Short mmCIF file of C-alpha atoms in Angstrom, two decimals:
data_model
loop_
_atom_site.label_atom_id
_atom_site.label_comp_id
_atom_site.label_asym_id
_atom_site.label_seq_id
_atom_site.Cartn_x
_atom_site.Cartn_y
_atom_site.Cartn_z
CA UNK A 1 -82.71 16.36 -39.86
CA UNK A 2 -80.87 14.76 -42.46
CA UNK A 3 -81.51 15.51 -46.14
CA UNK A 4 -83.11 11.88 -46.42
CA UNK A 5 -85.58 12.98 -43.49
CA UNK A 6 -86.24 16.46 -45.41
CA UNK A 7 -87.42 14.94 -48.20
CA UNK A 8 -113.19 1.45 -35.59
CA UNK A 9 -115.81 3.78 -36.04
CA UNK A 10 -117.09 1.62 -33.62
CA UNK A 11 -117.73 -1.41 -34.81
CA UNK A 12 -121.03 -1.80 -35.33
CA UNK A 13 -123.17 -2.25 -31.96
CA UNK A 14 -123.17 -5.39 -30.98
CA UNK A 15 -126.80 -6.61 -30.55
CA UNK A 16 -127.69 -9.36 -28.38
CA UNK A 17 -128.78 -12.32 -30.20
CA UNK A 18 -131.46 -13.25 -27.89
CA UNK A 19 -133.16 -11.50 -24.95
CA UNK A 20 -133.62 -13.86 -21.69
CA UNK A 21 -137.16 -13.69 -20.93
CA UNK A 22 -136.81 -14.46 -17.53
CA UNK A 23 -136.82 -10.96 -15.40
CA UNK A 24 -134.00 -12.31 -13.58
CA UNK A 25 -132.38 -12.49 -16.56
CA UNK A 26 -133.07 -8.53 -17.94
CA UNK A 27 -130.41 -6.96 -16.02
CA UNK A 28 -127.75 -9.19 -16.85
CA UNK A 29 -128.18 -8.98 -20.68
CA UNK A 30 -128.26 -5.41 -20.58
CA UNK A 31 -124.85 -5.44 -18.74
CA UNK A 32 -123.67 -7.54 -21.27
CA UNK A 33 -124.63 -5.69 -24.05
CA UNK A 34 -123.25 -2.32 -22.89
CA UNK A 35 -120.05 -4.35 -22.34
CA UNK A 36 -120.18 -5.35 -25.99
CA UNK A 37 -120.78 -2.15 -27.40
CA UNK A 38 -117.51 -1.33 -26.49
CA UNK A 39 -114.57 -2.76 -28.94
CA UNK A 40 -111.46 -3.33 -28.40
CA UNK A 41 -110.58 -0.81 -31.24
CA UNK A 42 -112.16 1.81 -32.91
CA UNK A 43 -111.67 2.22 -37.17
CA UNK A 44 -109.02 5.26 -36.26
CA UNK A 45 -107.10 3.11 -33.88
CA UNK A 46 -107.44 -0.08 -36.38
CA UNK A 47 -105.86 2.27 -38.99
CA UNK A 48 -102.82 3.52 -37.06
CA UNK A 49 -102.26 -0.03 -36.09
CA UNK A 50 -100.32 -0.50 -39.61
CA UNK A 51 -98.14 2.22 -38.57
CA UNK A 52 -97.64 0.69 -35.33
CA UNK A 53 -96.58 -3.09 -36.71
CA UNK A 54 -93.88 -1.13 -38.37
CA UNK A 55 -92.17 0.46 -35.26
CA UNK A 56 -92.68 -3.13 -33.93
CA UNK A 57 -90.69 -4.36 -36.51
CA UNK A 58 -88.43 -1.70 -36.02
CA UNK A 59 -87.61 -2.86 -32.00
CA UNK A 60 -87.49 -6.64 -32.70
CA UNK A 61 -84.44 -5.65 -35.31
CA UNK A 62 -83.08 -3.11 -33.13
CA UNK A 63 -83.30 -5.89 -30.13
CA UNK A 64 -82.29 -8.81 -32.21
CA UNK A 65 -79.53 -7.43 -34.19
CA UNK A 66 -78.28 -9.31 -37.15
CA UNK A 67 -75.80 -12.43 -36.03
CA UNK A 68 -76.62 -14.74 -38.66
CA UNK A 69 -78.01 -15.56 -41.95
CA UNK A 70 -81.54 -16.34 -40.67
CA UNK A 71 -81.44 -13.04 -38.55
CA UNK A 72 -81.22 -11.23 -41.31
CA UNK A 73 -84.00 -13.28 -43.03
CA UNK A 74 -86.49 -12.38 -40.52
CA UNK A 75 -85.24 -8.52 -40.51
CA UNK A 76 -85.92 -8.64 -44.68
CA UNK A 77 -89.00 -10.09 -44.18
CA UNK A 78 -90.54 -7.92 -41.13
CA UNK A 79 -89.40 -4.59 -42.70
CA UNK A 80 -90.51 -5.13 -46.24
CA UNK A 81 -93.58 -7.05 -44.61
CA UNK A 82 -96.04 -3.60 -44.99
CA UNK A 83 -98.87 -2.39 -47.02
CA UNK A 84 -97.64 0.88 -48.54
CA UNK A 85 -101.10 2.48 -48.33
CA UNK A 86 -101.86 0.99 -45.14
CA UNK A 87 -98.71 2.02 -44.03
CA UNK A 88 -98.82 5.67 -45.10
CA UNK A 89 -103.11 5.73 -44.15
CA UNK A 90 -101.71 3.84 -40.59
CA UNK A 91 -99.34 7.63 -40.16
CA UNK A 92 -102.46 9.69 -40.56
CA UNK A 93 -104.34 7.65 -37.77
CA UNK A 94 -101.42 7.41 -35.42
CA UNK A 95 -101.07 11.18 -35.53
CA UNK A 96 -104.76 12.01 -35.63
CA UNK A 97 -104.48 9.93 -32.08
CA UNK A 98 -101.42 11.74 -31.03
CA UNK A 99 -103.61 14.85 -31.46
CA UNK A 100 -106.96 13.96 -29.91
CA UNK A 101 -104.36 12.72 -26.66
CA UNK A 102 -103.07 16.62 -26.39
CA UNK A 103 -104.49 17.87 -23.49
CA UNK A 104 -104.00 21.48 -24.18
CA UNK A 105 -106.43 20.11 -27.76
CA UNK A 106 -108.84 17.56 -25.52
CA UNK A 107 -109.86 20.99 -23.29
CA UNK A 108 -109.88 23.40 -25.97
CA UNK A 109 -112.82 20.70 -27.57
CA UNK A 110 -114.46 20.74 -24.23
CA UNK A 111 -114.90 24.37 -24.33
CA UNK A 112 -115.99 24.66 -27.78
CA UNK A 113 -117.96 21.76 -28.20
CA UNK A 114 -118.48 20.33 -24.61
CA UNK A 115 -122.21 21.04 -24.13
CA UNK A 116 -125.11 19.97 -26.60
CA UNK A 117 -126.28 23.21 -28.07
CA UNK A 118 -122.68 24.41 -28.86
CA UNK A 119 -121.67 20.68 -29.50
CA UNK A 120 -124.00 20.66 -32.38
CA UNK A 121 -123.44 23.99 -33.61
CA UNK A 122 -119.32 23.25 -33.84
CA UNK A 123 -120.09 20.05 -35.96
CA UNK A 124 -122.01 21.52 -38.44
CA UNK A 125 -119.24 24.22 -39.03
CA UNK A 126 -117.20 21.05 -38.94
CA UNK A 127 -119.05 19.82 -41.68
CA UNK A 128 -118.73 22.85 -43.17
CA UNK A 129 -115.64 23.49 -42.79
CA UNK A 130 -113.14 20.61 -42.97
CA UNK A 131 -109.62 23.31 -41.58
CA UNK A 132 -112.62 23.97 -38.41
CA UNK A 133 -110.78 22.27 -35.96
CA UNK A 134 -107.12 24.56 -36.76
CA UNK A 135 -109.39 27.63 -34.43
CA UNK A 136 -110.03 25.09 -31.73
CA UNK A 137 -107.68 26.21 -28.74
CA UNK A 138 -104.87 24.30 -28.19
CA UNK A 139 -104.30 23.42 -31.98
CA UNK A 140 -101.21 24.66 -32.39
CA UNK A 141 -100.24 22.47 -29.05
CA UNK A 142 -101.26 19.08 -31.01
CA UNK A 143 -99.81 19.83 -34.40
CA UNK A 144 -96.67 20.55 -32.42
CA UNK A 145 -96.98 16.99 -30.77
CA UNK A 146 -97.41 15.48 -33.96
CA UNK A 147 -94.72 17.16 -36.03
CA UNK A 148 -92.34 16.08 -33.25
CA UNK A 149 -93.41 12.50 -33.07
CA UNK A 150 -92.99 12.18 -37.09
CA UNK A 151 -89.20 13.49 -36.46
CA UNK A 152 -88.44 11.37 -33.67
CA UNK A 153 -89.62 8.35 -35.01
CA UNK A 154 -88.23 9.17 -38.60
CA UNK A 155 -84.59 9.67 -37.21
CA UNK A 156 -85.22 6.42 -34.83
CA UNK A 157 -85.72 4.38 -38.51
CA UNK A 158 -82.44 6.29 -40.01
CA UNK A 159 -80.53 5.65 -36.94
CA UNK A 160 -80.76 1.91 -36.96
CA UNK A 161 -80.46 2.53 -40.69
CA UNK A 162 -77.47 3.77 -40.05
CA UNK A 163 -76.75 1.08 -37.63
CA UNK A 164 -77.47 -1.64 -40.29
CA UNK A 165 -74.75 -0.68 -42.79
CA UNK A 166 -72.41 -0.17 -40.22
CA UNK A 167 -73.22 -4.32 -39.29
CA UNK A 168 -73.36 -4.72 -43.22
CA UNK A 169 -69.24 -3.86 -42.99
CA UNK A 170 -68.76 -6.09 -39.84
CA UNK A 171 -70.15 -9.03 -41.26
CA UNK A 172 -67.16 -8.84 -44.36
CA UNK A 173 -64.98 -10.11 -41.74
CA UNK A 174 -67.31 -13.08 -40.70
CA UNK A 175 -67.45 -16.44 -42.57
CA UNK A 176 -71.31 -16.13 -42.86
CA UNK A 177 -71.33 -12.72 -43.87
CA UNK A 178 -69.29 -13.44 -47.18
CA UNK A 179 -70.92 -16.81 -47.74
CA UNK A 180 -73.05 -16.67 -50.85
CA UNK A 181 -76.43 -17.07 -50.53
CA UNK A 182 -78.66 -19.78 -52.32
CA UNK A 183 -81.62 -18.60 -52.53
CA UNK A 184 -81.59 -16.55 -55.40
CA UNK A 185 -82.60 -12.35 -55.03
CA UNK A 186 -86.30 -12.75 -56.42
CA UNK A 187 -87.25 -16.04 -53.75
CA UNK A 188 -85.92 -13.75 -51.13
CA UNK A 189 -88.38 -11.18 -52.64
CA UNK A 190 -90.61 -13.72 -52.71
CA UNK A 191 -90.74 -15.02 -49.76
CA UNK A 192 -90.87 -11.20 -47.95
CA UNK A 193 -94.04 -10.79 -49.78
CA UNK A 194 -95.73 -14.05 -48.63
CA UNK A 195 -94.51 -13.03 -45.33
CA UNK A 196 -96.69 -9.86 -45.69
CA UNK A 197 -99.83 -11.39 -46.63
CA UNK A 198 -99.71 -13.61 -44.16
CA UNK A 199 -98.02 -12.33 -40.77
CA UNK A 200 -100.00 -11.08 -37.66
CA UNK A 201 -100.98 -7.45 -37.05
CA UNK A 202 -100.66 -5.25 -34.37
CA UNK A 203 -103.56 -4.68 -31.86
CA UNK A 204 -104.08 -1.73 -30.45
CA UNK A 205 -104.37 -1.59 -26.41
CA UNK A 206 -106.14 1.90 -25.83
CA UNK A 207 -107.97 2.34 -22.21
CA UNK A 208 -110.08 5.54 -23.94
CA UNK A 209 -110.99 8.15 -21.56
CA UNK A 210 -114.11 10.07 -22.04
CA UNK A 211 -114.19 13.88 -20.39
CA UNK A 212 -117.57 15.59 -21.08
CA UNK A 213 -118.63 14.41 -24.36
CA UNK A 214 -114.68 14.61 -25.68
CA UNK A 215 -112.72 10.94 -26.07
CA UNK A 216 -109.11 10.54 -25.62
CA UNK A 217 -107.01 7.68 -26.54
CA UNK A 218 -104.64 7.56 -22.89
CA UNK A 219 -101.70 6.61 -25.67
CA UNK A 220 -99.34 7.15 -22.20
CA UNK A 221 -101.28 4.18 -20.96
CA UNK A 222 -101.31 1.70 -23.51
CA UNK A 223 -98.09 -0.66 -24.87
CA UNK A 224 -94.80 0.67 -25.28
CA UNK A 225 -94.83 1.00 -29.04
CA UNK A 226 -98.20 2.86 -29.52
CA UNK A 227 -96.92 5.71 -26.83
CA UNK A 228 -95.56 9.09 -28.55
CA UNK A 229 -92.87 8.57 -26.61
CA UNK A 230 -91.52 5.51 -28.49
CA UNK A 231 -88.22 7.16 -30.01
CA UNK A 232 -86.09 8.29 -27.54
CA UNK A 233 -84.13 10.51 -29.48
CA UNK A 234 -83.77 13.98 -29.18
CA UNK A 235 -85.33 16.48 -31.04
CA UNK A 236 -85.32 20.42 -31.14
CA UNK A 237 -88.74 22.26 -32.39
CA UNK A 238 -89.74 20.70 -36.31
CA UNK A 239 -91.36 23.03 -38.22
CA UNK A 240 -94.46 22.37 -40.69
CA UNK A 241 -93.13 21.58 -44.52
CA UNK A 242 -94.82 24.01 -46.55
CA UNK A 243 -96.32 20.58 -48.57
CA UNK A 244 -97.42 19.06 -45.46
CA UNK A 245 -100.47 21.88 -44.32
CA UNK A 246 -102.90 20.00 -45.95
CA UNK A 247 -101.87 16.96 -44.47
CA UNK A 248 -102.36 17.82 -40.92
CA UNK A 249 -105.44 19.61 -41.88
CA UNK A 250 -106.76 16.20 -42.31
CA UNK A 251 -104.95 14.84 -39.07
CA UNK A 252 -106.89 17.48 -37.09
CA UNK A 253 -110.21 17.02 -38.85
CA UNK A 254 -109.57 12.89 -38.10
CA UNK A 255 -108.52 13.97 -34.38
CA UNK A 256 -111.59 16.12 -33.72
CA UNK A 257 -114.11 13.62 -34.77
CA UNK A 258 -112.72 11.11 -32.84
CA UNK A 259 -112.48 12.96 -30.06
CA UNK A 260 -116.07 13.96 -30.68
CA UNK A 261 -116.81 10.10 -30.97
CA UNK A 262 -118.69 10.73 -34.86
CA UNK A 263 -115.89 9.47 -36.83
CA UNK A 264 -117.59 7.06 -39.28
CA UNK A 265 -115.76 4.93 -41.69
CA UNK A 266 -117.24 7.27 -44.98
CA UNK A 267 -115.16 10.45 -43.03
CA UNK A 268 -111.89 8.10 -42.50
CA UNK A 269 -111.82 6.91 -46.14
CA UNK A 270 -112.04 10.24 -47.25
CA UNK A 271 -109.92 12.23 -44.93
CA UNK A 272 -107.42 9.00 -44.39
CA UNK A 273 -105.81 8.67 -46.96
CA UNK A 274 -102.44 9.20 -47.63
CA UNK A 275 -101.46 9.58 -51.22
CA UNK A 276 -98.36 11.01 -50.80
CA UNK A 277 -96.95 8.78 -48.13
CA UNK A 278 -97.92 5.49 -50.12
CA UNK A 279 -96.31 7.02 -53.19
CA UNK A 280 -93.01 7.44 -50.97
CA UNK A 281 -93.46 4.33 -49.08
CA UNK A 282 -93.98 2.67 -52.39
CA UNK A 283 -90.37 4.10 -53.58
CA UNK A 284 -88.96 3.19 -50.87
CA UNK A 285 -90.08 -0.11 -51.11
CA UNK A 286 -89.35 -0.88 -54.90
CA UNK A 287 -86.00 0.39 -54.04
CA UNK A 288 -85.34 -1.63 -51.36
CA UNK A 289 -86.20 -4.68 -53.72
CA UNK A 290 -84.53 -3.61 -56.34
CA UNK A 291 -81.18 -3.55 -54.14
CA UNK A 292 -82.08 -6.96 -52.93
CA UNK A 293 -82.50 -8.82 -55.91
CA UNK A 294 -78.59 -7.75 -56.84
CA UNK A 295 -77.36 -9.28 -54.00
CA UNK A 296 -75.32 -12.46 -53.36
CA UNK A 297 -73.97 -11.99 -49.64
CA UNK A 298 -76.13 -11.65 -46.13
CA UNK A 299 -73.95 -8.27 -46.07
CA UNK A 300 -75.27 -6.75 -48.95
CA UNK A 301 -78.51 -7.72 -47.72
CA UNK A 302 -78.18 -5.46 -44.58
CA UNK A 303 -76.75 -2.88 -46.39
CA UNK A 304 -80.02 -2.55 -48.39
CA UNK A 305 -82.52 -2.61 -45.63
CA UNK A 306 -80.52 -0.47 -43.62
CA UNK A 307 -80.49 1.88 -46.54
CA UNK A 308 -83.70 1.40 -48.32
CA UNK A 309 -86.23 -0.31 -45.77
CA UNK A 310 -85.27 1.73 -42.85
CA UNK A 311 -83.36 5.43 -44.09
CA UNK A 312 -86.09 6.09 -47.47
CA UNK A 313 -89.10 4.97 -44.94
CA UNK A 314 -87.74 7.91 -42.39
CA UNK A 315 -87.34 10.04 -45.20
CA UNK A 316 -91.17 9.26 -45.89
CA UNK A 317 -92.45 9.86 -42.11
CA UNK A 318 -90.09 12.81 -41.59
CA UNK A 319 -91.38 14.76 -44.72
CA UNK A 320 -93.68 16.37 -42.59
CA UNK A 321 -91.21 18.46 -40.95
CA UNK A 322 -88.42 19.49 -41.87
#
């Protein structure tokens, strides 16, 4: 690592608004309401959807490249277009996922919670016990999995980071590059945060599996960008930051009643937020405006988000592990 990367619950059952009284009639509305009680995303998955927009943003830059003013418009405005709380919440959800779809962790829960008796007796020593789930076999397997997600997707970000200022010396030798821009620093600022309140989210696309009472996401299954193999970069074994225990305690505790299908929306408040990742992400982001608001040319302009929006973001994911 670099020394920048050192540092829902369901939705609420759908009722049927009317029962057919017809007989005929019965079977099919019951059908249909078992169909509806299943969403199309759960709170957990909702949550790590933030995170998720951001690697999105991070291939439509990475696959558009910056060729013109207007390209590097859209980059500004899709990589400072995030929530820093949602964000930094969205990183606790992605890798509570990441752990409830280790399958070393999936049939350690099975054992230990996979019939009723000891199913209820392991969830009230959950509830007594937030760090509960760290004994669960195969624990160690899903921490592992998530620690090496959050470094392969943090040096993904500082590689096109890298990448970015690279372009940002290209474009010197283009005519747009060193034409000045007109739209002052703040409307550029401006106009990135409009883009944020207004653009489209990220949808999760999870085909949940369900093996003896114990739910996994299938995260192998779903779109490209919500796999944990995203970043194809290589990575040797992270290790835990010493700062970071507490934070995966909460990842496993999210993981484990999700996989136990009791997360409610009280429990993900509570154990889903991410104080320290907004703070960073927050940084990161003031930074990054900061930078912007000084410049003149579409160079400088890359310069900062490849600095800023893309190498202090990895530096917020990567903090994990070191």
């Amino acid at each position: 690592m670099s020394r920048r990367i050192t540092t829902s619950r369901l939705r609420p059952a759908v009722k049927a608004s009317f029962v057919a009284a017809a007989s005929a009639l019965i079977g099919v509305a019951a059908a249909s309401a078992q169909t509806l009680a299943q969403p199309a995303q759960t709170a957990l998955e909702q949550s790590a959807a933030s995170y998720i927009q951001y690697r999105a943003d991070v291939d439509f830059v990475r696959k558009n490249g910056l060729n013109s003013p207007a390209d590097v418009r859209r980059a500004h405005n899709r990589l400072a277009g995030h929530d820093a709380a949602a964000f930094a919440n969205g990183w606790i959800a992605y890798a509570a996922l990441v752990a409830a779809d280790t399958p070393a962790f999936a049939d350690g829960l099975r054992k230990v919670a996979g019939k009723k008796k000891a199913r209820a007796e392991f969830i009230a020593r959950l509830n007594a016990d937030p760090r509960a789930p760290a004994s669960v076999p195969g624990a160690r397997e899903a921490i592992g999995e998530v620690l090496l997600v959050a470094v392969k997707d943090a040096r993904a970000f500082d590689a096109l980071g890298a990448d970015l200022q690279q372009q940002a010396y290209a474009m010197q030798s283009t005519n747009w590059g060193e034409k000045k821009l007109a739209a002052s620093g703040a409307q550029r600022i401006a106009e990135s945060k409009s883009f944020r309140a207004t653009r489209q989210r990220a949808s999760a696309k999870i085909a949940r599996g369900d093996n003896r009472g114990v739910t996994t996401p299938a995260l192998a299954k779903a779109d490209a960008v919500w796999t944990p193999g995203w970043s194809a970069i290589a990575s040797g074994t992270p290790s835990l930051d010493d700062k970071a225990g507490s934070t995966l305690d909460r990842v496993m505790y999210l993981a484990t009643r999700y996989a136990l299908g009791d997360l409610t929306p009280e429990l993900l408040a509570a154990f889903g937020a991410n104080k320290r990742g907004s703070r960073c992400i927050s940084l990161a982001q003031s930074s990054l405006d900061a930078c912007m608001s000084a410049t003149n040319y579409p160079y400088e302009e890359a310069f900062c988000l490849g600095r800023h929006a893309l190498q202090d973001v990895a530096g917020c994911v990567g903090a994990v592990a070191q």
